[in-house]
Structure formats: C-alpha cells, structure tokens
C-alpha cells in the first residue's frame, strides 16, 4: 500500500456523524462490549465534562476547552456519504446508543436545541440510522420510539447485548447528569470529543489494515518505554531485571484480552506509594504518561543513575506487589466469597475502581500473602460501606467522589500503616465518623437517577437474609437487571389507597420507598406486577424471604428463619402483614427492616474494622461555647461528604441559608420544600430523606419523569415575589459570590 493512499484526519463527533452512514464489514465481530467497557467510557466522558464545566472561563468560551481524545478508527469510503468501518465498531455503536438516550432525555425536558443537534448525529435523513447495521435496526428503532425491546430466541448476540447496554446507559446517564448539565454536555460531547480517522484507499486495503492492526503486534506502550528506562540504568543485571519484569507481567495476566492490566497496575502503585499528597498534578501526569513522570521524578522515587541496585529494587518491589495483588485482580472479575473478597467485585461493578489504589497503599512488598489479603479485604469492605452509606443518604457516589476519598484521605493514612491491626484501626476511626442513620434514610427509595444503587442495596439485603435463613441464593443474579426486576409491592394506582393517602405526592414517594420494594424474577414481575398487593402476597413465598415473609404461613415450620430473626433482633420487623394493615404501616415497618439489615451488613465490626471504644473516650455533649471533640487520628474532610450541586454551592457560600423554603407550582398546585444544610431538598408533604437534586424532587412533586428543577423551584421573598433558583444562581455567579466557595 502506497503511503499516499492513506490519509488521517481529526474529527469531532459532530463531524463524524454528520450526513454520513457507517456500515460494518463481514470480518468484524459482533457488538460485544460489556458492562465494564461501557461503564468506563461513560464515566470517563461524564467525569471529564464535570471537570471542564467547573471552570467558568471555559464555560464562557467552550471552544477553548481541551479536547477529549477517544482514539483512532479506520475506515474507507465506497461512495459519498457512506463509510465502511474497518476498526472502531464498539465505540461507534456505544456512542450512537448514548446519543439516542440523550435525545430521549432532552425531549422529556423540552430542550429543543440538543434534540436538534442529536437528530443530525443519530440519522442521516431523519429516518435511517447513521450506524447502518441491519441486525441492530429493530433494537435501535425500539429505543428511538421509547419502546421496550423483548429479546427472543432468534436474536443475535449483538441484539441482546445492544439492549442490555442500552439499559445500562440509561441508568448511568441518569446518575451522572442532571437537567442543568444536559445541554452543555451534549454540546461538549459533539464539539470537543475527537477521534482520529485513518482512511484506507478501498475495502481490500481496509481489510489488510485491519489484519495488520490486529495480527502484527502494536507500537511501544508507556510500560514498554518504562521497562527500557529501567533496563538502561541497571547495569550488568539487565537479564535479571528483564526476567523479573516478565514475571510481573505474568502475575497480572489473569485475562489475556486485558492488554492494559500492567499499565493500570503500575499507575496504581505509583499513586498509592509515590504521588505526593494533595498534588493533583502528580495524579494527572501519572495517569497520562507514567513513563515520563517516573523519569522526571526519579530522585523522588529513590532512583539514582549511579545506584543500579535501586532500579533492581524498584522492579523487585513491583513484582512482589503484583504477586500479592493477583488475588484482588482475580476478585475484581469474578465472585470470590471463599476468599472473603466479594466486596472487591461489588466495588468494581459500582464504578469504584479507585479502590485498587487504596488497596495498594495498604499493602507492602514485604507482606506475606495472608497479611496482604487481609489488608486489602479491609480496604475493600470500607469502600463498600462508604458507598452504601452515600447511597442511603442520597449523596453522590460517582467515580470523582471515590477518587477524592482515596487520594485525599485513604492513601495518606494507609501509607502509615504497617500491620493489619493498624489498617483496621485507621479505617475504624474513619468509619466511626459515618453511620447509617434513620434520620437520613427514613423515606429513602427509588428516585429516578438511582435505580442501580437501589438494586445494589436490595441485592445485598436479600442475599444476606437468604444466607442467614439457610436458603440458596445467587447475588450476581440479583444484581442482573435482566434476571431480577425491582418489584413494587403497590402498583402505580393511587386510587386503590386514596382513602388512606389522599396526597398523590405522598403516595408516589411511599410507593418508591425502600420498604415498598423487593427483588423478583423478571418473568414473574411482568406477569403479576399490576395486581393488588393482597393478590400478589400468596405468590411471593416461592421467591425469597424478604417477599415471602409477607405471606401468612411463610414462617410456619421454618426454624432457620426464626433463628435468624432472633439472632439479628428483627422481631416486629421481618414479619407477615394482615389484610387490614395499611400501606403506611407496611412501608414504615419494612423501611425500618431494610435499614436495620443495612446497619448489620455494613456494621464496621462485622467488616473487620476496629472502631474506637466509646468507653475509653466518653462522649460529652458540647455546651454553646464548646466545639465537639475531634476524631482521634483521621478525618474525612467535609468536602468528601457535601453534595456537588448548584444548590449545595449556594448554601455553602451563603447565597441560600439552610432552612430556606422553596415552592414549585404545577397544574395550579403549590408544592413546598425546604433546603437542608447540605443543599438537599426535603419535600414538605413527606419530610424524611432529602433529595440530592432539585430535578428529582421536582419530578416527584409533579408526578413526571423529568423536571427542570432550577427553573421550576422558586424562592418567595417577603413581598410574595417568586424568583427561580436559576436566577438566584446566575446573579450570584455574576457578582462573584459563587467564586468564593471554600471548595
């Protein structure tokens, strides 16, 4: 192939999908990206956007924002407006799915501009999809029209996976983006996300390029360059260092297709042991170019060109650490209950991949395997508990939040720990500052953007009860939305309970509370989900204990259940209900049950953490001129707990005061709420757990899927004039008040 036959060009997503359709050649595999790949891409995109959107100078001039490079792709052009995609199908299909769901969300919110922009990226003519894969057509059409797609026996792997990833994308976008961010995110995505297109001369040349890219090796990576640097400084021991380096790579090769495992591991080691505390630039440079960072910081790492033994020691420590880390790498890919490492997998599935850095901060190369495993288990358990508490308190638990916790709190403290006991005490000190409290979770439940998190709580509590009652269970099946659905005890019919609960807002929140939910196999949920509770209760016993206990005879001749109730002090909570029990009583009791189960599951002592003794350090209620006693050695900064919303920022900077009342008017009805000290929204009609986003609180008040919360919630002044939260925010930004945040 002549050099003049190949051309390359940088294209943003707007240009990439403008007035062109892509076809896939026969030699390409099916659409196979799984949860991990799609989750990583979406979280990276949303996280990068959040970092960009916090820079007001870039918001004013978005064209100055750094571009996000999504990699290269190879194509050829058989005709005008048509491209054959040689390499890059997985990313293109995932982006196309994301466009479809962003457009659906924008339509619900009434945002015309992003809908128009996305229309031009989704189809070529308003009807034919830009990704012209005929096998995908039925699924894409269902998504585009807002319909469910029922997978059948004749469906290809691509179709099945396409629908599964589609549902994952819906949940991820809901969790990562609020209505205020949507338009800006669409603009950023289309204008600043870039791929490099490599154009082949024709189809046959494209096929040869595909073979070359996949069969003839790859260019040197940062890991290869790092190895070269270390070899050049180790003197006569090159063979020995090379042998140890290859042994390290073998320890990390638990998945042959995961070619980036060694790079992620070395980056994590550097972040865990060497990145300077509080130095965001270190973290950024390690992540983007670990080889260059090591060369520039050789002295900081103890690597001197006149001391070759230091380079050998560096590689030996990497090898020893890789051997100790191998069980955690395996546990991040499959359930390892027998090793006590199941929370490693849960954390990975929950997008808490930064746990690797914290685990490695606790492990030392000289540790024996049992010590390293116990240290890592404690760290994974602590992070799992942190996540559960954040979910229950409706606080953000995104990748940026766990990264802040890991880098600013856990790594500095865990670096000081030598023994398992020290790790347990350090994490116990931190755990003592956070507790699962009914104050925060009394009305917690499904809130539009948290279905994945609620499913996790339901899966963990359901599995815990089944295990305690000596019944078979499969927690991975519980976590799989295709196998198990979130079951509402009450169908979406307010009229059935209107005499008891006249207010539709109260009904909607109560129906969605954790206490009104359970897990049910999908086929069963579909068959009787709309039935009244009294008719469903007799059908529940064949499923799981948390649902089956509602039936009258479920606890008869069930000694294991009775032992479990006594052992965990669940009398009066894990019980049956009669036909005359009200919805309010059932939900309240079961809400208490779920919270009690969460308190047990994530009890610090049960997780192996050593919590400070209250008797050794008696609590004293501070008087008005005293400040509360501080934790002994460690502290979770307030910034890792506070919400990251505009309302939270306005409370933090004094633009809004805690306790401020706000009102939303919908169909001539006023719905009132109060802003709490963390910027959460507490509905007056229901009280209880604050909503983290004004969008979610507004959607519940209105009874709609979406709400432009900043526009619709208003503050009423002394003269009765109502001003939207958006206007208050914009005024504060213009005056510089929001720029003086302590963040």
XYZ file of C-alpha atoms in Angstrom, residues 193-728:
536
model
C -14.754 14.752 21.831
C -12.432 13.793 18.982
C -11.336 10.660 17.137
C -8.588 10.316 14.550
C -9.956 8.820 11.338
C -7.492 6.809 9.231
C -8.902 6.430 5.725
C -7.949 3.382 3.673
C -7.949 3.567 -0.094
C -10.638 0.902 -0.522
C -12.238 -2.122 1.125
C -9.386 -4.552 0.424
C -6.802 -2.125 1.751
C -9.001 -1.583 4.766
C -9.074 -5.336 5.380
C -5.270 -5.530 5.156
C -5.001 -2.653 7.632
C -7.394 -4.487 9.939
C -5.187 -7.602 9.769
C -2.075 -5.542 10.332
C -3.514 -3.764 13.352
C -4.764 -6.967 14.952
C -2.147 -9.562 13.968
C 1.225 -7.835 13.681
C 1.830 -6.515 17.154
C 1.466 -2.981 18.437
C 3.556 0.100 18.973
C 5.564 0.570 22.158
C 3.449 1.476 25.150
C 4.356 3.602 28.170
C 5.026 0.349 30.044
C 7.491 -0.759 27.332
C 9.245 2.607 27.488
C 9.431 2.397 31.273
C 10.995 -1.042 31.052
C 13.584 0.310 28.608
C 14.438 3.150 31.003
C 14.891 0.762 33.922
C 16.998 -1.652 31.866
C 19.303 1.161 30.757
C 20.085 2.018 34.380
C 20.501 -1.404 35.962
C 23.996 -2.074 34.635
C 25.096 -5.695 34.219
C 21.893 -7.078 35.749
C 19.789 -6.476 32.630
C 18.841 -10.141 32.207
C 17.820 -10.430 35.850
C 15.689 -7.285 35.682
C 14.085 -8.416 32.416
C 13.220 -11.796 33.965
C 11.572 -10.157 36.969
C 9.706 -7.744 34.697
C 8.293 -10.636 32.664
C 7.310 -12.436 35.880
C 5.432 -9.311 36.981
C 3.534 -9.200 33.682
C 2.590 -12.873 34.040
C 1.205 -12.242 37.523
C -1.099 -9.597 36.051
C -2.227 -11.673 33.063
C -5.444 -13.079 34.537
C -7.291 -12.036 31.378
C -5.461 -12.414 28.076
C -7.600 -9.784 26.384
C -6.855 -7.162 29.051
C -3.747 -5.677 27.488
C -3.861 -2.603 29.736
C -3.671 -4.536 33.027
C 0.054 -3.906 33.545
C -0.294 -0.196 32.827
C -3.176 0.174 35.285
C -1.264 -1.745 37.923
C 1.923 0.337 37.672
C -0.085 3.570 37.681
C -1.946 2.392 40.779
C 1.318 1.517 42.551
C 2.746 4.953 41.779
C -0.404 6.681 43.019
C -0.545 4.517 46.122
C 3.083 4.858 47.186
C 4.783 7.770 45.478
C 2.370 10.502 44.322
C 2.742 13.487 46.618
C -0.218 14.024 48.928
C -2.523 16.730 47.674
C -0.647 17.043 44.375
C -3.286 16.753 41.658
C -0.610 17.330 39.015
C 1.184 14.149 40.090
C -2.039 12.191 39.721
C -2.763 13.662 36.312
C 0.721 13.056 34.917
C 0.929 9.506 36.254
C -2.395 8.755 34.606
C -1.482 10.300 31.260
C 2.219 9.359 30.936
C 3.643 7.234 33.706
C 6.982 6.707 31.910
C 7.712 10.437 31.671
C 6.591 11.053 35.266
C 8.973 8.402 36.582
C 11.902 9.803 34.603
C 11.217 13.337 35.846
C 10.712 12.196 39.445
C 13.427 9.563 39.640
C 15.050 11.123 42.700
C 11.697 11.302 44.492
C 11.314 7.567 43.826
C 14.846 6.859 45.086
C 16.171 6.074 41.596
C 19.709 7.422 41.077
C 21.618 6.702 37.883
C 24.767 5.903 39.905
C 22.910 3.340 42.062
C 21.775 0.494 39.745
C 20.641 -1.605 42.714
C 17.870 0.926 43.332
C 16.402 0.219 39.888
C 16.519 -3.506 40.607
C 14.819 -2.933 43.949
C 12.097 -0.876 42.250
C 11.282 -3.721 39.835
C 11.540 -6.347 42.582
C 9.018 -4.382 44.660
C 6.708 -4.223 41.638
C 6.992 -7.990 41.176
C 6.397 -8.747 44.866
C 3.433 -6.394 44.889
C 1.999 -7.949 41.719
C 2.110 -11.384 43.358
C 0.287 -10.050 46.396
C -2.194 -8.159 44.218
C -3.093 -11.090 41.946
C -5.947 -12.360 44.193
C -7.530 -8.902 44.118
C -7.213 -8.706 40.355
C -8.976 -12.049 40.061
C -11.600 -10.991 42.607
C -12.380 -7.874 40.578
C -13.549 -10.121 37.720
C -15.445 -12.910 39.458
C -17.068 -13.504 42.833
C -14.578 -14.729 45.458
C -16.726 -15.370 48.520
C -14.455 -18.159 49.727
C -11.584 -15.648 49.991
C -13.718 -13.012 51.688
C -13.063 -10.689 48.737
C -16.599 -10.388 47.351
C -16.694 -6.645 48.017
C -13.784 -6.205 45.574
C -16.095 -7.318 42.764
C -19.021 -5.272 44.111
C -16.862 -2.138 44.190
C -15.731 -2.679 40.605
C -19.311 -3.142 39.445
C -20.333 0.011 41.303
C -17.736 2.098 39.472
C -15.352 2.311 42.438
C -12.248 1.185 40.572
C -10.124 3.634 42.563
C -10.212 1.007 45.325
C -7.112 -0.509 43.662
C -5.014 2.480 44.683
C -6.244 2.302 48.278
C -5.606 -1.453 48.457
C -2.061 -0.997 47.178
C -1.473 1.848 49.639
C -2.165 -0.617 52.455
C -0.060 -3.474 51.042
C 3.723 -3.567 51.380
C 6.006 -5.633 49.117
C 7.359 -7.458 52.170
C 3.910 -8.603 53.345
C 3.138 -12.315 53.357
C 0.117 -13.213 51.189
C -2.280 -13.734 54.101
C -1.443 -10.311 55.549
C -1.781 -8.584 52.175
C -5.118 -10.269 51.518
C -6.481 -9.248 54.920
C -5.349 -5.638 54.487
C -6.936 -5.431 51.051
C -10.114 -7.085 52.283
C -10.479 -4.437 54.991
C -9.960 -1.632 52.477
C -12.487 -3.088 50.030
C -15.008 -3.560 52.842
C -14.545 0.029 53.993
C -15.118 1.388 50.477
C -18.170 -0.826 50.013
C -19.558 0.537 53.294
C -18.775 4.116 52.223
C -20.731 3.530 49.026
C -23.746 2.045 50.813
C -23.895 4.960 53.248
C -23.635 7.504 50.432
C -26.485 5.808 48.610
C -28.689 5.682 51.701
C -28.090 9.384 52.340
C -28.668 10.278 48.655
C -25.171 11.746 48.426
C -23.113 11.491 45.217
C -21.081 8.297 44.893
C -19.565 8.781 41.457
C -16.051 7.971 40.298
C -14.873 11.507 41.145
C -16.181 11.156 44.714
C -14.417 7.860 45.395
C -11.244 9.230 43.770
C -11.291 12.176 46.170
C -11.796 9.896 49.161
C -8.998 7.562 48.058
C -6.392 10.197 47.177
C -7.061 12.775 49.889
C -7.992 10.523 52.824
C -7.243 6.830 52.431
C -3.863 6.874 50.698
C -2.156 9.305 53.133
C -3.463 7.369 56.145
C -2.878 3.860 54.786
C 0.707 4.659 53.788
C 1.462 4.996 57.508
C 0.100 1.539 58.350
C 2.435 -1.423 58.737
C 0.234 -4.158 60.178
C -3.278 -5.490 59.673
C -4.180 -4.097 63.073
C -3.088 -0.604 62.086
C -5.168 -0.777 58.881
C -8.178 -1.980 60.879
C -7.791 0.840 63.430
C -7.258 3.532 60.792
C -10.332 2.507 58.821
C -12.298 2.014 62.041
C -11.530 5.603 63.066
C -12.910 6.805 59.735
C -15.959 4.547 59.932
C -16.795 5.884 63.383
C -17.447 9.277 61.820
C -20.146 7.944 59.479
C -23.210 5.925 60.419
C -26.301 4.546 58.723
C -28.941 6.691 60.376
C -32.723 6.589 60.137
C -32.535 10.378 60.202
C -31.113 10.264 56.702
C -32.883 7.207 55.294
C -36.396 7.295 56.688
C -38.016 7.885 53.272
C -35.153 6.775 51.023
C -36.062 4.825 47.900
C -36.152 4.905 44.103
C -35.531 8.412 42.770
C -35.199 8.207 39.012
C -31.422 8.501 38.958
C -30.536 5.795 41.471
C -32.010 2.517 40.197
C -28.574 0.855 40.078
C -27.820 1.872 43.662
C -31.214 0.775 44.973
C -30.823 -2.563 43.200
C -27.481 -2.994 44.960
C -28.999 -2.440 48.405
C -31.852 -4.824 47.596
C -29.439 -7.464 46.287
C -27.191 -7.286 49.347
C -30.046 -7.354 51.863
C -31.885 -10.145 50.002
C -28.731 -12.276 49.820
C -27.920 -11.630 53.490
C -31.350 -12.796 54.609
C -31.310 -15.866 52.334
C -27.881 -16.849 53.639
C -28.985 -16.359 57.236
C -32.101 -18.475 56.640
C -30.007 -21.251 55.054
C -31.597 -20.864 51.619
C -29.898 -20.969 48.224
C -29.270 -17.623 46.561
C -27.274 -16.049 43.731
C -26.288 -12.470 44.435
C -24.912 -11.938 40.926
C -28.323 -12.884 39.561
C -29.939 -10.392 41.953
C -27.637 -7.701 40.557
C -28.530 -8.576 36.958
C -31.475 -6.447 35.812
C -32.242 -8.991 33.069
C -32.837 -11.763 35.617
C -34.351 -9.862 38.542
C -36.570 -6.795 38.469
C -37.179 -4.280 41.229
C -40.669 -5.176 42.419
C -43.072 -2.517 43.737
C -45.378 -4.004 46.350
C -48.007 -1.484 45.266
C -48.866 -0.957 41.621
C -48.994 2.537 40.183
C -52.665 3.080 41.065
C -53.212 5.852 43.576
C -56.970 5.242 43.554
C -56.514 1.939 45.417
C -55.160 3.676 48.533
C -56.592 7.183 48.099
C -58.839 6.951 51.200
C -55.742 6.274 53.296
C -53.289 8.545 51.436
C -55.130 11.408 49.693
C -51.986 13.266 48.622
C -50.589 11.844 45.339
C -47.087 13.114 46.189
C -47.094 11.153 49.433
C -48.354 8.063 47.572
C -45.623 8.310 44.946
C -42.826 8.685 47.491
C -44.189 5.957 49.762
C -44.621 3.530 46.874
C -40.978 4.088 45.867
C -39.514 3.837 49.365
C -37.082 1.004 50.009
C -39.702 -0.521 52.305
C -42.137 -0.792 49.393
C -39.698 -2.671 47.154
C -38.191 -6.120 46.675
C -36.472 -8.255 44.054
C -38.453 -10.579 41.827
C -37.525 -12.686 38.805
C -38.255 -10.720 35.664
C -40.757 -13.141 34.170
C -42.735 -13.193 37.425
C -42.602 -9.427 37.809
C -44.002 -8.994 34.310
C -46.843 -11.428 34.936
C -48.357 -10.015 38.119
C -46.745 -6.640 38.751
C -50.051 -4.765 38.295
C -52.045 -6.900 40.732
C -53.164 -5.534 44.122
C -50.799 -6.446 46.955
C -53.309 -8.826 48.556
C -53.358 -10.915 45.369
C -49.567 -10.928 44.997
C -48.687 -11.909 48.565
C -49.647 -15.603 48.139
C -47.307 -15.763 45.123
C -44.259 -14.341 46.916
C -43.178 -17.316 49.109
C -41.640 -19.228 46.220
C -39.160 -16.386 45.590
C -37.168 -15.014 48.536
C -37.617 -14.469 52.252
C -37.926 -10.676 52.138
C -41.000 -11.038 49.919
C -42.191 -14.417 51.141
C -42.432 -13.278 54.784
C -45.433 -11.155 53.801
C -47.493 -14.338 53.379
C -49.450 -15.703 56.319
C -47.857 -19.163 56.595
C -44.324 -18.460 55.446
C -42.814 -18.587 58.944
C -44.629 -21.782 59.920
C -42.247 -24.723 60.392
C -39.306 -22.509 59.491
C -36.804 -22.794 62.369
C -33.938 -21.280 60.359
C -35.996 -18.132 59.808
C -36.878 -17.893 63.493
C -33.215 -18.317 64.486
C -32.210 -15.610 62.021
C -34.820 -13.197 63.396
C -33.725 -13.766 66.984
C -30.001 -13.554 66.224
C -30.397 -10.208 64.441
C -33.109 -8.733 66.703
C -35.594 -8.395 63.840
C -38.713 -9.223 65.862
C -41.545 -6.992 64.721
C -39.712 -6.079 61.517
C -39.254 -9.264 59.477
C -42.878 -10.354 59.767
C -46.143 -11.034 57.984
C -48.902 -8.466 57.494
C -52.643 -8.886 57.590
C -55.230 -7.744 55.012
C -56.200 -4.774 57.199
C -52.668 -3.378 57.586
C -52.322 -0.022 55.878
C -49.802 0.860 53.176
C -48.286 3.368 55.605
C -47.747 0.722 58.287
C -46.309 -1.866 55.893
C -43.867 0.531 54.232
C -42.764 2.105 57.513
C -42.113 -1.291 59.112
C -40.273 -2.658 56.106
C -38.278 0.568 55.741
C -37.097 0.030 59.324
C -36.330 -3.582 58.391
C -34.169 -2.662 55.418
C -32.282 -0.001 57.348
C -31.699 -2.444 60.202
C -30.362 -5.004 57.707
C -28.055 -2.360 56.230
C -26.797 -1.496 59.718
C -25.953 -5.176 60.256
C -24.397 -5.837 56.841
C -22.228 -2.721 56.972
C -21.514 -2.783 60.691
C -17.817 -1.805 60.974
C -17.002 -4.594 63.450
C -18.636 -7.186 61.185
C -16.416 -5.923 58.364
C -13.298 -6.352 60.494
C -12.725 -2.673 61.293
C -11.643 -1.658 64.789
C -13.866 1.178 65.937
C -12.689 3.393 68.815
C -14.140 2.340 72.142
C -16.758 4.765 73.395
C -15.998 3.811 76.986
C -12.346 4.719 76.510
C -13.265 8.063 75.016
C -16.551 9.117 76.624
C -18.667 11.480 74.578
C -19.553 14.817 76.089
C -22.352 16.958 74.803
C -20.708 20.297 73.999
C -22.114 23.420 75.538
C -22.811 26.506 73.476
C -19.225 27.769 73.938
C -17.542 24.434 73.209
C -16.760 22.640 69.965
C -17.357 18.899 69.555
C -14.430 16.591 70.213
C -12.442 15.697 67.081
C -11.716 12.122 65.895
C -8.529 10.585 67.208
C -6.221 10.304 64.219
C -8.023 10.551 60.896
C -10.752 12.648 59.406
C -12.964 12.514 56.334
C -12.950 16.107 55.060
C -16.315 17.771 54.804
C -15.811 18.240 51.073
C -15.936 14.463 50.511
C -19.431 14.389 52.036
C -21.042 17.531 50.604
C -23.240 17.466 47.541
C -21.788 18.909 44.348
C -24.958 20.604 43.059
C -25.554 24.298 42.378
C -27.953 24.453 45.324
C -25.288 22.958 47.620
C -22.778 25.535 46.402
C -25.257 28.355 47.065
C -25.777 27.082 50.618
C -22.023 26.716 51.140
C -21.350 30.294 50.009
C -24.286 31.828 51.897
C -26.387 32.676 48.829
C -29.061 30.419 50.337
C -29.485 29.650 54.021
C -30.255 26.182 55.410
C -33.971 26.010 56.085
C -34.895 28.202 53.096
C -38.340 27.257 51.799
C -38.847 26.843 48.059
C -42.001 26.266 46.042
C -42.849 24.591 42.742
C -46.214 25.221 41.097
C -47.602 22.528 38.820
C -51.144 22.491 37.455
C -52.076 25.305 39.824
C -50.916 23.383 42.906
C -48.055 24.675 45.072
C -45.569 22.095 46.300
C -43.284 23.291 49.109
C -39.875 22.025 50.145
C -37.005 23.018 52.443
C -33.301 23.240 51.627
C -31.172 21.473 54.239
C -27.627 22.346 55.356
C -26.068 20.163 52.637
C -28.166 21.558 49.801
C -30.618 18.653 49.804
C -34.312 19.170 49.068
C -36.823 17.930 51.666
C -40.434 17.830 50.456
C -42.874 19.301 52.977
C -45.507 16.708 52.040
C -43.332 13.768 53.049
C -40.393 15.010 55.140
C -37.634 12.485 55.661
C -34.692 11.849 53.349
C -33.549 14.844 51.326
C -33.391 14.667 47.552
C -29.894 15.341 46.293
C -31.093 17.101 43.139
C -33.811 19.649 42.586
C -34.713 17.779 39.381
C -35.617 14.638 41.315
C -37.577 16.485 43.996
C -39.480 18.350 41.288
C -40.241 15.216 39.288
C -41.712 13.540 42.388
C -43.794 16.607 43.237
C -45.098 16.845 39.672
C -45.512 13.120 39.114
C -43.497 13.323 35.877
C -40.359 11.592 34.608
C -38.288 14.771 34.492
C -38.222 18.319 35.779
C -36.095 21.404 35.111
C -35.562 21.886 38.823
C -33.504 25.074 38.780
C -36.166 26.752 36.653
C -39.256 25.458 38.429
C -38.310 25.664 42.106
C -38.572 29.238 43.362
C -37.808 31.240 46.470
C -40.559 33.550 47.720
C -39.481 36.894 49.196
C -41.261 38.944 51.865
C -43.401 40.675 49.225
C -44.574 37.343 47.835
C -42.479 37.605 44.662
C -41.068 34.283 43.478
C -37.615 34.049 41.946
C -36.280 30.829 40.389
C -33.201 29.113 41.762
C -31.610 29.530 38.335
C -31.936 33.322 38.510
C -30.531 33.358 42.048
